[in-house]
PDB file of C-alpha atoms in Angstrom:
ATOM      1  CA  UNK A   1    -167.734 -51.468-110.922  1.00 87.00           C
ATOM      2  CA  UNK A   2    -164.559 -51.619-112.826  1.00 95.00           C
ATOM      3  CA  UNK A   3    -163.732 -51.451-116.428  1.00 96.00           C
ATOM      4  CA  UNK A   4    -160.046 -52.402-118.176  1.00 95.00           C
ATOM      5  CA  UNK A   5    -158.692 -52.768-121.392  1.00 95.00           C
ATOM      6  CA  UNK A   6    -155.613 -54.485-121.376  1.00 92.00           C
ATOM      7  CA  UNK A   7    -152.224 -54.208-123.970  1.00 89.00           C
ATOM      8  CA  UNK A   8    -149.117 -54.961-124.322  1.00 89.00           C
ATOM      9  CA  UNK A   9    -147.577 -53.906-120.978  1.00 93.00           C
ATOM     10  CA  UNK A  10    -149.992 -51.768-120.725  1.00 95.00           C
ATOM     11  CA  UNK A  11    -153.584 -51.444-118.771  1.00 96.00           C
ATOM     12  CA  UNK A  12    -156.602 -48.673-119.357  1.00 97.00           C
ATOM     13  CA  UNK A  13    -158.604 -48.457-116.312  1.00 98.00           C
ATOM     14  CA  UNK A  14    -161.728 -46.802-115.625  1.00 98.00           C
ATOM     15  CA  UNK A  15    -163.154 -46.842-112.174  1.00 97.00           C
ATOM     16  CA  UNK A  16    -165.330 -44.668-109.605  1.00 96.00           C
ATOM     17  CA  UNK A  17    -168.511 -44.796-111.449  1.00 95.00           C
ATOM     18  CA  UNK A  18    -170.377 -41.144-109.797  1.00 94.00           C
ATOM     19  CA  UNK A  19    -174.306 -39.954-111.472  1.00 92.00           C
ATOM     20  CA  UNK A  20    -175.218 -38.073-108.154  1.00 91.00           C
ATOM     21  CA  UNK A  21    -175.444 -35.056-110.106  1.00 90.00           C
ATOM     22  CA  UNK A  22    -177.769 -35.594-112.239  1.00 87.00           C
ATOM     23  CA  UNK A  23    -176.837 -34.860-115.574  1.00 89.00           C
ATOM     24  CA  UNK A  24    -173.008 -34.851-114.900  1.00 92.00           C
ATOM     25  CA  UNK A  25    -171.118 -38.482-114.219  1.00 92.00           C
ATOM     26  CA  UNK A  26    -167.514 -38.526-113.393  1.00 94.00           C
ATOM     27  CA  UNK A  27    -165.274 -41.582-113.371  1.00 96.00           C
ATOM     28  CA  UNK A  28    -161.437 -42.055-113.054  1.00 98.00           C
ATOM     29  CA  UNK A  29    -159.106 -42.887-115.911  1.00 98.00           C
ATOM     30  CA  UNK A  30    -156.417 -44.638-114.667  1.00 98.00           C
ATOM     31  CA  UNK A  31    -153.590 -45.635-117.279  1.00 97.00           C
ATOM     32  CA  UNK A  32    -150.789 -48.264-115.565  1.00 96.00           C
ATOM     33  CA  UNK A  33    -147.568 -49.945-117.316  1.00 93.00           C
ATOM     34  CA  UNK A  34    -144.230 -50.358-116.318  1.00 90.00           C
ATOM     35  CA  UNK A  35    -142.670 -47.574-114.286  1.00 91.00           C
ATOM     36  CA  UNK A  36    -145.883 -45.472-115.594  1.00 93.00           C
ATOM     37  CA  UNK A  37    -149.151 -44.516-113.981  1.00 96.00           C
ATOM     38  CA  UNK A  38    -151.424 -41.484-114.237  1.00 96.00           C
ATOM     39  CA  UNK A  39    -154.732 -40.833-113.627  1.00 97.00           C
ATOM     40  CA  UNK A  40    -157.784 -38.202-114.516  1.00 96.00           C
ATOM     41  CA  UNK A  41    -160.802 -37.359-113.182  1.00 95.00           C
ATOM     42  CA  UNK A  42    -163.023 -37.424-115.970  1.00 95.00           C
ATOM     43  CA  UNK A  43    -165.942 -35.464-116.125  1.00 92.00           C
ATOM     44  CA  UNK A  44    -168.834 -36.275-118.855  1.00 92.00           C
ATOM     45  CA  UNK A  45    -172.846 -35.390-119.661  1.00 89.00           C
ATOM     46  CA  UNK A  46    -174.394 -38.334-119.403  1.00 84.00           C
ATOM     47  CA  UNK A  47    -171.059 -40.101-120.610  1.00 80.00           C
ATOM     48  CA  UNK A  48    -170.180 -37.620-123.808  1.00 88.00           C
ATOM     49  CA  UNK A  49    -171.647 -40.548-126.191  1.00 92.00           C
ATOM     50  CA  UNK A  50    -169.162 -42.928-125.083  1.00 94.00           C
ATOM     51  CA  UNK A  51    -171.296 -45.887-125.270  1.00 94.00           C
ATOM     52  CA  UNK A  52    -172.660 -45.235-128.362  1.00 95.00           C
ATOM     53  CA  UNK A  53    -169.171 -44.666-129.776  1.00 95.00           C
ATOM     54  CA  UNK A  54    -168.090 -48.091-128.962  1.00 96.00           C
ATOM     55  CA  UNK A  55    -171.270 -49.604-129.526  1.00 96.00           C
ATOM     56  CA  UNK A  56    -170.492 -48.227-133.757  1.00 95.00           C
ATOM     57  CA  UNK A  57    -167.126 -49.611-133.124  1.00 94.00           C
ATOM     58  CA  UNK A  58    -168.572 -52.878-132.766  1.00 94.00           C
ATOM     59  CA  UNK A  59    -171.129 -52.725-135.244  1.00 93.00           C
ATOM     60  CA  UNK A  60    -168.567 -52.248-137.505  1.00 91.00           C
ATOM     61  CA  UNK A  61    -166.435 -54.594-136.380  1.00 86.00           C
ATOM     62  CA  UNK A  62    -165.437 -55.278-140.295  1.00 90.00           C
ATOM     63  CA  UNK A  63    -163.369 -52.150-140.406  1.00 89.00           C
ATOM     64  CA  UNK A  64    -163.854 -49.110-140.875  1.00 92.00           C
ATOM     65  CA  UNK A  65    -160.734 -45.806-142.918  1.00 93.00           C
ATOM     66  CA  UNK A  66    -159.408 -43.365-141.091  1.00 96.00           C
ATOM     67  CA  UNK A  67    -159.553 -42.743-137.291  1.00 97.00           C
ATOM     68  CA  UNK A  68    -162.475 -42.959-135.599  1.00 97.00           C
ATOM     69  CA  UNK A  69    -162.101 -40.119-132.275  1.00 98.00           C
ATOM     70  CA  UNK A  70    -163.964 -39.848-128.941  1.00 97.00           C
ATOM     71  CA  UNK A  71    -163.330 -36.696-126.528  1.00 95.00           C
ATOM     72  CA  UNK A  72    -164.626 -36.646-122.565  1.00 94.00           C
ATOM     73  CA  UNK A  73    -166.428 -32.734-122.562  1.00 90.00           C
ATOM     74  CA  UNK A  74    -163.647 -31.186-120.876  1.00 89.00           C
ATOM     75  CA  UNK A  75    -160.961 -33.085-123.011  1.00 90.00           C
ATOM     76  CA  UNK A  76    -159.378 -35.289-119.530  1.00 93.00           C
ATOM     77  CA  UNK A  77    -159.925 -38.713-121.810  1.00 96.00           C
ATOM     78  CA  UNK A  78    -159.582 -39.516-125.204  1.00 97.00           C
ATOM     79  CA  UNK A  79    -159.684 -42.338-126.928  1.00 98.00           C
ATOM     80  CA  UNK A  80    -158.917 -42.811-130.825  1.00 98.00           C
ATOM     81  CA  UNK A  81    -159.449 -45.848-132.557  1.00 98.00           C
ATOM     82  CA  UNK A  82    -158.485 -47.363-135.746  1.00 97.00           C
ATOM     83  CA  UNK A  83    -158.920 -50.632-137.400  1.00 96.00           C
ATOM     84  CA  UNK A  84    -156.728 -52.298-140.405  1.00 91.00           C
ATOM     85  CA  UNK A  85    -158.801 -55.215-140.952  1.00 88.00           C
ATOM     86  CA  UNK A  86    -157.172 -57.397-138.605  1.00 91.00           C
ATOM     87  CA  UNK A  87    -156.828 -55.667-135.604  1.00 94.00           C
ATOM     88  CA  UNK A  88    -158.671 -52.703-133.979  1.00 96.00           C
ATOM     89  CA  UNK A  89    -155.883 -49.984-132.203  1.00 96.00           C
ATOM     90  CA  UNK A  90    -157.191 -48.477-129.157  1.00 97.00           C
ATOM     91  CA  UNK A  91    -155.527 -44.667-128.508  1.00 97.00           C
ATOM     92  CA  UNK A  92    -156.144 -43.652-124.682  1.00 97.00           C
ATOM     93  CA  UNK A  93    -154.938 -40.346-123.862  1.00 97.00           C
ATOM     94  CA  UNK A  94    -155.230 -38.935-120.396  1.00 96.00           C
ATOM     95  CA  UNK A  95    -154.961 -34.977-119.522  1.00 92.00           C
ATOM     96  CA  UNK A  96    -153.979 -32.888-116.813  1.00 88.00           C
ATOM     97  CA  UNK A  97    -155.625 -30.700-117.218  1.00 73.00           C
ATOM     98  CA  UNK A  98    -157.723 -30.543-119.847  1.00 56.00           C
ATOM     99  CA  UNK A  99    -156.759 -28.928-123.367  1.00 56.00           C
ATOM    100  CA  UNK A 100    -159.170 -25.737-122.162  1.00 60.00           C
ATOM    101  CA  UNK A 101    -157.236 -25.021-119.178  1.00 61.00           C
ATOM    102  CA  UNK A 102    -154.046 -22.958-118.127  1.00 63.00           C
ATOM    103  CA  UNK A 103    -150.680 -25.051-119.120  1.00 62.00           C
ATOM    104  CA  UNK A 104    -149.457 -24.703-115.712  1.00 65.00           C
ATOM    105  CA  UNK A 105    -148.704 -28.469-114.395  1.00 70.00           C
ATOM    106  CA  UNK A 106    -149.920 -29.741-117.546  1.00 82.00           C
ATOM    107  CA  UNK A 107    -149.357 -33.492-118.788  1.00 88.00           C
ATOM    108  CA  UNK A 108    -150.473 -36.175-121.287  1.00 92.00           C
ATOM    109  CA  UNK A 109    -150.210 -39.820-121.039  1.00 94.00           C
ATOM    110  CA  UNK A 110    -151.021 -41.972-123.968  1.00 95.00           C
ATOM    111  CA  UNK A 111    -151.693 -45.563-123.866  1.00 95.00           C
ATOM    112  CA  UNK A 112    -152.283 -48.816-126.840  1.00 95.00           C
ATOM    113  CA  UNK A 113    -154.674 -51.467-126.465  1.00 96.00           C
ATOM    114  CA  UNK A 114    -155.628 -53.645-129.240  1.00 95.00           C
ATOM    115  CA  UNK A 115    -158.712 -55.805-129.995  1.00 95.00           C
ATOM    116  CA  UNK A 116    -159.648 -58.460-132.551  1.00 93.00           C
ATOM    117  CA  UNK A 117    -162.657 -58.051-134.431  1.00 92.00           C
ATOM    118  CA  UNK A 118    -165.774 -59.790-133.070  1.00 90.00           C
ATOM    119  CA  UNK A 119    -166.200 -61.266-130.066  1.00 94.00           C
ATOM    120  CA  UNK A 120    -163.346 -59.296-128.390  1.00 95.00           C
ATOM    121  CA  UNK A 121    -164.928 -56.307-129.565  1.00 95.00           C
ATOM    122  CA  UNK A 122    -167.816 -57.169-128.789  1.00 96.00           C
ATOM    123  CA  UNK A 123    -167.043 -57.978-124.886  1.00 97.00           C
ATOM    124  CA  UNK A 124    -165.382 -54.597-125.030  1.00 96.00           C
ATOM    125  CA  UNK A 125    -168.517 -52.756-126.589  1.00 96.00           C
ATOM    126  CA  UNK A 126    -170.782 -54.328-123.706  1.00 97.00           C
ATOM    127  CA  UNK A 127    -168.574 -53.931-120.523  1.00 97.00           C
ATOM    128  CA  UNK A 128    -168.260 -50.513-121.196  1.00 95.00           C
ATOM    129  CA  UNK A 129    -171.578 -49.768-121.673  1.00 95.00           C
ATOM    130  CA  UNK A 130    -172.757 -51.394-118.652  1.00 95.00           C
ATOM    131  CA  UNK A 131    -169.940 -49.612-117.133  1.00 95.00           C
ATOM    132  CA  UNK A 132    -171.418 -46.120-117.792  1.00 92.00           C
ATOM    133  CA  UNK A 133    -175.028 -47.229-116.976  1.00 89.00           C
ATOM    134  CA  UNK A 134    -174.069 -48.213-113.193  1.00 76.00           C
TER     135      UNK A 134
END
């Protein structure tokens, strides 16, 4: 199973769904656009609470102040989002390697999406919660 979030020129992609470890499940982060990709292993507990954070995303699909941040456990993936009334902004960072580790060959790649409220969101909300349940 797949899951993408699409922007302007942009596209999020996580892929490679792995719970054979139990408690641990890794997936790849893929981030593509034009003359850009990168991609991170990203290793969570149980997901890190990444359904859930989406899931509040959507339930308050009105808006919300401030920024609203996610972090995988090792800090591969982020994802920050914020929402104006109109339009929820989706923040993807990717990390080689993570923030915890030495800063020899390290990187960042950071990524926009955007949503509208409701059903968008919604959709969003769902496919990526029945991405981390596979």
């Amino acid at each position: 199973m797949t899951f993408s979030v699409a922007g302007q020129g942009v596209t999020l992609t996580l892929t490679g769904f792995d719970a054979s470890e139990g408690d641990l499940v890794y997936f790849t982060a893929r981030a593509e656009g034009a003359d850009m990709a990168a991609s991170v292993s990203v290793q969570t507990l149980h997901g890190d609470g990444l359904a859930a954070f989406a899931a509040g995303l959507d339930e308050d699909f009105r808006g919300w102040p401030g920024v609203r941040v996610w972090t995988s456990s090792r800090g591969e993936l982020e994802l920050r989002a914020t929402h104006d009334g109109r339009v929820v902004g989706l923040e993807w960072t990717l990390r080689y390697p993570g923030p915890d580790w030495e800063p020899v060959d390290f990187w960042t790649c950071t990524v926009r999406t955007h949503l509208t409220p409701g059903e968008d969101l919604r959709r969003f909300s769902a496919d990526l919660a029945q991405f981390l349940s596979h």
